[in-house]
Amino acid sequence: MDLNLHRRRSLFSSWSSPRSSSPPKSSRFHAMRFSKTFLLALSVVILLTLILRHKPSDRLTGFADGINNVTTPPLVEVDVSQHIEIPKDPLFGGLLADGFDEQSCLSRYESVLYRKTSAYKPSPYLVSKLRQYEDLHKRCGPNTRSYNEAVKQLKSGRNVGTADCKYVVWVCYSGLGNRILTLASVFLYALLTERVLLVDRGKDMAGLFCEPFPERSWFLPMNFPMIKKFDSFDQNSRESYGNLLKNNKISASMRSLPSYMYLHLTHDYDDYDKMFFCDEDQALLNKFSWLIVKTDNYFVPSLFLMPSFEDELNKMFPNKVTIFHHLGRYLFHPSNHVWGLITRYYKAYLSKADERLGIQVRIFDKGPAPFQYVKDQISACTIGEKLLPEVDVSGFTMNPSKKPKVKAVLMTSLVYGYYENMRNIYWEHPTMTGEIIGVHQPSHEEQQQSEKPLHNMKALAEMYLLSLTDVLVTSAWSTFGYVAQGLGGLRPWILYKSENQTTPNPPCVRAMSMEPCFHAPPFYDCKAKKGIDTGKLVPHVRHCEDISWGLKVVDSHTEN
């Protein structure tokens, strides 16, 4: 190819060189036309080379069954008549560290081929904090000298305030959506307090996600001395911070402290446990080398109400609604197995569509599903908000377009009926707009099975697929939907929770921000030592749309 290109350049040069004899006028005209044609052809060849170089691999065909002959995602399809966006930033504006083995975690480098470029860039301060944390994790992570010394101190039963490194251990607890949100919360707490995050792998965490930090694992070693106690920790544990406070067995003036502190921050925690969110108590907790946290709450909003953390949070997240968006993309890279599930499904069912709509259905009502009032609610929301077109039940609508717009609807639900209902509507009737609507649902597990690894792999794949859509509808109270909207940087429409098994009116509401909701926040003024509405203290922390007592971080300019 280089030789042919050299010959063509030589031929072109022989026509245009001032040392050559002047050709006739007609020859000069043909030479100019040839030069334009050649330059155009050359530019197309270069463009094709660049695009094909970025084609995502599909080396995981053994991980899921039934999907073959898949197509290429739209971002890498070649259409020289349109502007082509070539992915240029696999590290998300410096959010991710470079230097990982690509084959060990394909999603870390390939996700940029499936995602639109985020409108939200990480702040330079957040990027610098992440690099500093990675250095800390290398120095203090599992099996380092500092870690081994800290474990010896833990076994001794005595706290040593002068330890080189301090740790916060996240206990694997609750469903996958809760786990993802709480792990992000605890990591943010680790950044704020300069602690090393260590993750209890539970039954399946190692099979779901890649390692996010360079060189050192984030997983707690299996020989960690307290790992067998994790399941027994609960609200009644004698060693919990709340119970020690309640029984006056701990204070800042004590000379001798326990070797660790258990923080019970799940939905059933009491007012003493909630003292975790007071600055005075943080000063005491800072003395411990080991903190062990069990939670099912995304507690980030309450961190924004603590004066001791306020300045750091504002510098890390000047755009406050991007907290989980950035931390989620930094921490949660699907394992190669899960990435295979994601990419094969995307290429088979979603890649060719002009637009993708995600609908996440999670119903907490008891009884045999699907429910007709929920079917009606989904239709009222998607059609009423112009997310999907109406259909012509008479069947007389003619489509004048030779190339109609194709919209792919990705539905996720534990049951099959909501998908089946929508699929039949758009299969049996033409749309009023002429659009073609394809409806797809990857799985229907019938009930949540958080203890089963394959169930959680499918759940993670579906959360991630929802995050790749252009527009998103989620269900009230559902952490599954919170994860999808945060990873995708999407401000969803939220389906209201039904009351008395009737269709709510209005059926849905647009979320104030893409941030998740803290379902069980404290309502306490630490300084005044009295109850207070924490959803009205600052303009950027408000009550959630789907849970009236919950808290979420919003843009301070958002209207009530």
XYZ file of C-alpha atoms in Angstrom:
560
model
C 0.000 0.000 0.000
C 2.919 2.335 0.800
C 4.487 1.590 -2.602
C 1.255 2.359 -4.464
C 0.826 5.535 -2.474
C 4.405 6.553 -3.378
C 3.710 5.909 -7.075
C 0.510 7.985 -6.946
C 2.336 10.815 -5.226
C 5.103 10.608 -7.847
C 2.542 10.766 -10.641
C 0.816 13.740 -9.027
C 4.179 15.478 -8.502
C 5.152 14.978 -12.148
C 2.062 16.882 -13.207
C 2.495 19.755 -10.783
C 6.274 20.214 -10.634
C 7.512 23.551 -12.023
C 10.462 21.714 -13.581
C 8.252 19.601 -15.830
C 7.051 20.790 -19.190
C 3.641 22.503 -19.098
C 0.879 20.120 -20.154
C -1.997 21.260 -22.330
C -4.916 23.094 -20.657
C -7.151 20.017 -20.785
C -4.452 17.931 -19.079
C -4.139 20.506 -16.285
C -7.926 20.290 -15.750
C -7.818 16.473 -15.517
C -4.861 16.689 -13.145
C -6.752 19.028 -10.808
C -9.821 16.772 -10.863
C -7.674 13.715 -10.174
C -5.961 15.455 -7.250
C -9.288 16.294 -5.598
C -10.564 12.736 -6.127
C -7.367 11.235 -4.782
C -7.325 13.432 -1.667
C -10.978 12.570 -0.949
C -10.283 8.844 -1.353
C -7.205 9.085 0.856
C -9.169 10.816 3.635
C -11.828 8.065 3.547
C -9.130 5.355 3.798
C -7.564 7.082 6.817
C -10.981 7.521 8.461
C -11.855 3.854 7.939
C -8.517 2.812 9.445
C -9.102 4.907 12.556
C -12.642 3.621 13.038
C -11.803 -0.062 12.573
C -8.876 0.278 14.959
C -11.397 1.110 17.731
C -13.792 -1.710 17.012
C -14.769 -3.367 20.327
C -13.710 -6.949 20.804
C -16.148 -9.751 21.388
C -13.877 -12.416 22.740
C -16.295 -13.715 25.361
C -18.764 -15.716 23.288
C -18.614 -18.623 25.699
C -20.137 -16.685 28.588
C -23.729 -16.363 27.383
C -25.797 -18.639 25.231
C -28.084 -17.994 22.337
C -26.671 -14.737 20.898
C -24.575 -15.063 17.729
C -23.873 -13.063 14.564
C -24.002 -9.851 16.553
C -23.697 -6.444 14.997
C -21.377 -3.579 15.783
C -22.451 -0.743 18.151
C -23.525 2.455 16.396
C -20.554 4.512 17.528
C -18.219 2.414 15.398
C -20.360 1.944 12.288
C -18.981 3.708 9.237
C -21.188 6.132 7.358
C -19.049 8.649 5.438
C -22.091 10.831 4.821
C -22.290 11.738 8.515
C -19.926 13.139 11.112
C -18.266 10.247 12.946
C -17.344 10.543 16.614
C -14.175 8.622 17.378
C -13.758 7.765 21.065
C -10.712 9.632 22.340
C -10.929 9.442 26.111
C -11.135 5.926 27.573
C -9.945 7.303 30.930
C -12.956 9.654 31.325
C -11.053 12.911 31.643
C -8.418 11.517 33.983
C -10.950 9.874 36.278
C -9.394 6.456 35.654
C -5.749 5.580 36.147
C -3.865 4.097 33.207
C -1.529 1.130 33.279
C -3.932 -1.773 33.835
C -3.762 -4.974 31.799
C -6.517 -4.520 29.204
C -7.203 -8.254 28.875
C -7.852 -8.647 32.600
C -10.662 -6.056 32.504
C -12.029 -5.363 29.035
C -14.785 -3.076 30.284
C -12.297 -0.549 31.691
C -11.054 0.306 28.188
C -13.970 -0.725 25.968
C -16.866 0.991 27.754
C -16.052 4.247 25.947
C -17.098 2.543 22.694
C -20.636 2.052 23.985
C -21.180 5.208 26.008
C -21.877 8.695 24.829
C -19.286 11.184 25.975
C -20.339 12.362 29.420
C -21.338 15.999 29.760
C -19.871 15.919 33.276
C -16.103 16.176 33.629
C -14.379 15.285 36.902
C -12.808 18.225 38.703
C -8.992 18.403 38.763
C -9.206 18.221 42.548
C -11.167 14.955 42.428
C -8.665 13.506 39.958
C -5.766 14.461 42.242
C -7.549 12.955 45.269
C -8.037 9.680 43.400
C -4.351 9.512 42.437
C -3.409 10.225 46.073
C -5.749 7.503 47.243
C -4.211 5.018 44.800
C -0.763 5.773 46.242
C -2.156 5.243 49.746
C -3.723 1.948 48.713
C -0.430 0.730 47.229
C 1.389 1.578 50.469
C -1.230 0.292 52.911
C -3.277 -2.275 50.995
C -3.504 -6.004 51.684
C -0.265 -7.851 52.446
C 1.859 -4.723 52.791
C 4.016 -4.207 55.875
C 1.612 -1.528 57.152
C -1.410 -3.789 56.666
C 0.252 -6.696 58.458
C 1.155 -4.437 61.392
C -2.411 -3.120 61.561
C -3.793 -6.678 61.638
C -1.446 -7.514 64.535
C -2.805 -4.490 66.410
C -6.380 -5.649 65.667
C -5.648 -9.103 67.073
C -4.150 -7.575 70.226
C -7.535 -6.132 71.222
C -6.071 -2.647 71.772
C -6.341 0.411 69.553
C -3.091 2.092 68.529
C -3.701 5.699 67.551
C -0.262 6.092 65.964
C -0.708 3.449 63.239
C 0.781 4.252 59.816
C -2.465 3.441 58.009
C -6.131 3.480 58.918
C -8.808 1.292 57.376
C -12.535 1.201 56.732
C -13.977 -2.236 55.959
C -17.168 -2.469 53.890
C -19.263 -5.508 54.817
C -21.087 -7.187 51.907
C -24.779 -6.878 52.728
C -28.192 -6.616 51.026
C -29.101 -6.720 47.320
C -26.753 -5.781 44.497
C -28.147 -2.292 43.903
C -27.757 -1.463 47.591
C -24.257 -2.910 47.623
C -23.100 -0.743 44.738
C -24.525 2.435 46.280
C -23.194 1.729 49.769
C -19.745 0.801 48.498
C -19.549 4.148 46.700
C -20.667 5.877 49.926
C -18.017 4.151 52.042
C -15.331 4.893 49.441
C -16.228 8.579 49.550
C -15.961 8.419 53.337
C -12.522 6.808 52.924
C -11.432 9.687 50.660
C -12.649 12.246 53.195
C -10.952 10.574 56.173
C -7.792 9.309 54.419
C -8.550 5.686 55.140
C -7.914 2.606 53.027
C -11.079 0.918 51.745
C -11.151 -2.869 52.078
C -14.049 -4.845 50.609
C -15.645 -7.963 52.023
C -16.042 -10.103 48.929
C -19.111 -12.002 50.174
C -20.176 -14.802 47.840
C -19.832 -13.107 44.470
C -18.254 -9.626 44.545
C -15.006 -10.909 43.004
C -16.928 -12.369 40.056
C -18.891 -9.181 39.389
C -16.273 -6.440 39.256
C -12.700 -5.844 38.200
C -10.156 -4.459 40.627
C -10.432 -0.630 40.525
C -7.065 0.260 42.107
C -3.620 -0.355 40.571
C -1.273 -3.034 41.948
C -3.124 -3.779 45.210
C -6.451 -5.573 45.600
C -9.401 -3.878 47.242
C -10.624 -7.216 48.615
C -10.141 -8.094 52.241
C -7.824 -11.131 52.521
C -9.680 -14.326 53.358
C -7.606 -14.773 56.523
C -8.732 -11.440 57.993
C -9.286 -12.271 61.697
C -12.838 -10.880 61.973
C -14.329 -12.038 58.699
C -16.454 -14.757 60.347
C -18.149 -12.190 62.604
C -19.522 -10.036 59.775
C -22.792 -11.941 59.387
C -23.575 -11.627 63.089
C -23.146 -7.846 63.235
C -26.493 -6.102 63.652
C -28.282 -3.324 65.522
C -27.992 -5.226 68.798
C -24.251 -5.899 68.605
C -22.621 -4.865 71.882
C -19.559 -3.492 70.071
C -21.531 -1.180 67.786
C -20.799 2.512 68.159
C -24.444 3.272 68.892
C -24.699 0.748 71.715
C -21.400 1.848 73.263
C -22.691 5.433 73.285
C -26.070 4.398 74.653
C -24.435 2.508 77.529
C -21.815 5.227 78.208
C -18.980 2.838 77.456
C -17.069 5.092 75.085
C -15.993 8.732 75.052
C -13.257 10.951 73.668
C -11.625 11.155 77.096
C -10.956 7.418 77.365
C -7.274 6.483 77.317
C -7.836 2.922 76.184
C -10.071 2.242 73.194
C -11.208 -0.999 71.525
C -9.130 -2.309 68.620
C -11.947 -1.616 66.153
C -15.325 0.102 65.907
C -18.408 -1.418 64.292
C -20.668 1.149 62.601
C -24.243 -0.034 62.152
C -25.747 2.165 59.418
C -28.518 -0.020 57.998
C -32.176 0.979 57.690
C -32.973 -0.169 61.249
C -30.318 1.949 62.974
C -31.318 4.099 65.949
C -30.577 7.655 67.053
C -27.330 6.624 68.756
C -26.059 4.916 65.591
C -26.922 8.067 63.647
C -24.462 10.078 65.741
C -21.982 8.896 63.100
C -23.148 11.956 61.129
C -22.007 14.448 63.797
C -18.599 16.140 63.626
C -17.910 15.619 67.327
C -18.361 11.876 66.892
C -16.186 11.853 63.789
C -13.365 13.294 65.874
C -13.668 10.271 68.181
C -13.963 7.759 65.341
C -10.837 9.226 63.767
C -8.846 7.708 66.635
C -9.608 4.157 65.517
C -7.338 2.309 63.107
C -10.142 -0.038 62.087
C -13.746 0.899 61.256
C -16.140 -1.834 60.087
C -19.287 -0.629 58.309
C -22.495 -2.476 57.512
C -25.069 -0.421 55.636
C -27.785 -0.608 52.991
C -28.046 3.174 52.630
C -26.558 5.634 50.151
C -25.624 8.054 52.936
C -23.763 10.643 50.826
C -26.389 13.420 51.242
C -25.819 13.539 54.997
C -22.056 13.871 54.516
C -22.831 17.168 52.763
C -24.505 18.404 55.953
C -21.342 17.932 58.049
C -19.173 21.073 58.350
C -15.966 19.041 58.711
C -16.461 17.491 55.240
C -18.159 20.383 53.469
C -15.071 22.098 52.057
C -13.506 18.900 50.688
C -16.770 17.779 49.104
C -17.251 21.152 47.420
C -13.738 21.003 45.955
C -14.096 17.417 44.766
C -17.604 17.939 43.380
C -18.188 21.566 42.344
C -21.086 20.103 40.349
C -22.699 18.336 43.288
C -25.058 16.134 41.291
C -22.153 14.142 39.809
C -21.006 12.305 42.949
C -22.211 8.798 42.146
C -21.748 9.397 38.406
C -17.995 9.867 38.888
C -17.425 7.445 41.757
C -19.537 4.767 40.076
C -17.588 5.007 36.824
C -14.336 4.971 38.773
C -15.086 1.951 40.962
C -17.430 -0.374 39.100
C -15.995 -2.029 36.001
C -17.887 -5.225 35.137
C -15.814 -8.396 35.080
C -15.044 -9.966 31.700
C -17.837 -12.487 32.226
C -20.421 -9.783 32.895
C -18.994 -7.570 30.141
C -19.667 -10.379 27.682
C -23.321 -10.453 28.736
C -23.560 -6.681 28.285
C -21.845 -6.317 24.917
C -23.474 -9.299 23.243
C -26.939 -8.134 24.225
C -26.252 -4.543 23.223
C -24.961 -5.538 19.813
C -27.771 -8.004 19.174
C -30.732 -5.827 20.201
C -29.831 -2.181 20.801
C -26.970 -1.082 18.576
C -28.942 -0.459 15.358
C -31.629 1.715 16.915
C -31.776 5.461 16.297
C -32.761 5.963 19.940
C -32.783 3.771 23.040
C -35.315 4.056 25.884
C -34.759 2.199 29.145
C -37.708 1.251 31.383
C -36.916 -0.278 34.780
C -39.934 -1.805 36.518
C -39.711 -2.774 40.189
C -42.992 -3.245 42.020
C -43.121 -3.801 45.784
C -46.852 -4.591 45.964
C -47.788 -8.089 47.034
C -49.823 -10.440 44.877
C -49.512 -12.118 41.485
C -47.877 -9.776 38.958
C -48.150 -8.264 36.401
C -50.672 -5.697 37.586
C -52.941 -3.928 35.120
C -52.638 -0.619 36.966
C -48.864 -0.772 36.506
C -49.236 -1.497 32.783
C -51.504 1.538 32.533
C -49.038 3.643 34.514
C -46.121 2.750 32.224
C -48.159 3.664 29.134
C -49.451 6.895 30.692
C -45.919 7.993 31.571
C -44.105 7.044 28.368
C -46.810 8.359 26.021
C -47.760 11.347 28.165
C -44.134 12.512 28.382
C -43.618 11.912 24.627
C -41.057 9.191 25.275
C -42.978 6.753 23.078
C -45.528 7.422 20.313
C -49.210 6.606 20.450
C -50.493 3.740 18.324
C -53.331 3.714 15.819
C -55.668 0.967 16.989
C -57.662 1.300 13.771
C -54.589 0.179 11.850
C -55.087 2.703 9.028
C -52.006 4.858 9.658
C -49.657 4.730 6.676
C -45.932 5.287 7.062
C -44.744 7.724 4.357
C -41.060 7.344 5.250
C -38.919 4.811 3.422
C -36.534 4.762 6.356
C -38.603 5.190 9.545
C -36.990 6.034 12.869
C -36.276 2.923 14.927
C -36.545 3.137 18.700
C -35.388 0.283 20.928
C -37.075 -0.102 24.312
C -35.073 -2.010 26.911
C -37.275 -3.233 29.741
C -35.986 -4.788 32.947
C -38.295 -6.477 35.435
C -38.460 -9.590 37.556
C -41.640 -10.554 35.682
C -42.406 -11.012 31.997
C -45.862 -9.441 31.721
C -44.981 -5.730 31.442
C -42.607 -6.420 28.563
C -45.130 -8.690 26.859
C -47.841 -6.049 27.110
C -45.715 -3.298 25.560
C -44.276 -5.584 22.898
C -47.758 -6.625 21.754
C -48.994 -3.027 21.626
C -46.238 -1.959 19.239
C -46.229 -5.198 17.256
C -49.977 -5.357 16.643
C -50.549 -1.654 15.865
C -48.726 0.972 13.784
C -47.526 4.108 15.530
C -49.097 7.477 14.774
C -45.653 8.888 13.956
C -44.488 6.055 11.702
C -41.713 5.110 14.127
C -40.800 1.450 14.545
C -40.684 0.375 18.206
C -38.772 -2.731 19.226
C -39.213 -3.961 22.815
C -36.659 -6.200 24.527
C -36.199 -7.740 27.975
C -33.024 -9.710 28.798
C -34.397 -11.817 31.690
C -37.329 -12.370 34.020
C -36.162 -14.083 37.193
C -39.632 -13.877 38.865
C -38.120 -12.993 42.260
C -34.974 -11.394 43.620
C -32.285 -13.996 44.357
C -29.445 -11.933 45.773
C -27.652 -15.000 47.114
C -27.147 -16.499 43.622
C -24.050 -15.341 41.677
C -25.582 -15.795 38.197
C -28.668 -13.820 39.216
C -26.443 -10.944 40.316
C -24.378 -11.125 37.130
C -27.547 -10.720 35.073
C -28.709 -7.911 37.369
C -25.434 -6.030 36.938
C -25.567 -6.531 33.176
C -29.096 -5.101 33.071
C -28.203 -2.095 35.242
C -25.325 -1.367 32.906
C -27.433 -1.820 29.766
C -30.009 0.619 31.163
C -27.195 3.116 31.717
C -26.361 2.930 27.986
C -29.799 4.164 26.920
C -30.562 7.722 25.823
C -33.663 8.204 27.987
C -34.581 6.372 31.179
C -37.720 5.588 33.190
C -37.183 4.092 36.651
C -39.326 2.895 39.548
C -39.749 4.638 42.885
C -37.680 3.317 45.798
C -35.531 1.121 43.531
C -31.746 1.159 44.023
C -31.481 -0.835 40.765
C -32.707 2.241 38.904
C -30.530 4.599 40.963
C -27.409 2.727 39.836
C -28.412 2.848 36.158
C -29.195 6.568 36.160
C -25.965 7.438 37.968
C -23.681 5.379 35.733
C -25.391 6.757 32.636
C -25.485 10.369 33.784
C -29.250 10.328 33.158
C -31.974 12.323 34.907
C -34.825 9.810 34.704
C -38.582 9.934 34.840
C -39.605 8.171 38.062
C -42.756 6.026 38.167
C -44.559 6.908 41.385
C -45.258 4.122 43.854
C -48.894 3.065 43.576
C -51.282 3.548 46.479
C -54.217 1.185 46.896
C -53.313 -0.611 43.664
C -54.418 2.235 41.423
C -52.570 4.112 38.701
C -51.034 7.293 40.194
C -51.963 10.637 38.673
C -49.573 11.948 37.483
C -47.972 8.594 36.683
C -44.372 9.813 36.851
C -42.154 12.793 37.588
C -38.819 13.985 36.215
C -36.029 13.545 38.770
C -34.386 16.698 40.142
C -30.966 15.117 39.644
C -29.309 11.836 38.720
C -28.125 11.327 42.317
C -29.566 8.375 44.306
C -31.867 8.855 47.286
C -30.781 8.268 50.906
C -33.769 6.259 52.154
C -33.231 6.489 55.913
C -31.459 9.755 56.791
C -31.072 11.206 60.295
C -33.266 14.123 61.354
C -31.018 15.592 63.997
C -29.198 18.867 64.574
C -25.849 17.860 66.097
C -25.103 21.334 67.449
C -28.533 22.090 68.894
C -28.953 18.441 69.909
C -32.567 18.330 68.783
C -34.665 17.040 65.904
C -34.736 19.004 62.654
C -35.840 18.613 59.029
C -32.486 17.906 57.353
C -34.092 18.301 53.932
C -34.397 22.052 54.475
C -30.965 23.011 55.826
C -29.096 23.715 52.587
C -30.320 24.311 49.011
C -28.394 21.349 47.543
C -29.839 18.632 49.831
C -33.587 18.085 49.463
C -36.248 15.475 49.988
C -36.518 12.840 47.265
C -39.255 12.697 44.634
C -40.041 9.035 45.325
C -39.603 8.901 49.120
C -40.845 12.005 50.890
C -38.634 11.513 53.958
C -35.513 10.586 51.953
C -32.671 12.956 51.049
C -30.833 13.506 47.785
C -28.223 15.896 46.461
C -29.518 18.293 43.800
C -28.344 21.335 41.906
C -28.736 24.259 44.283
C -30.614 26.149 41.547
C -33.245 23.411 41.160
C -36.749 24.685 41.842
C -38.856 23.050 44.524
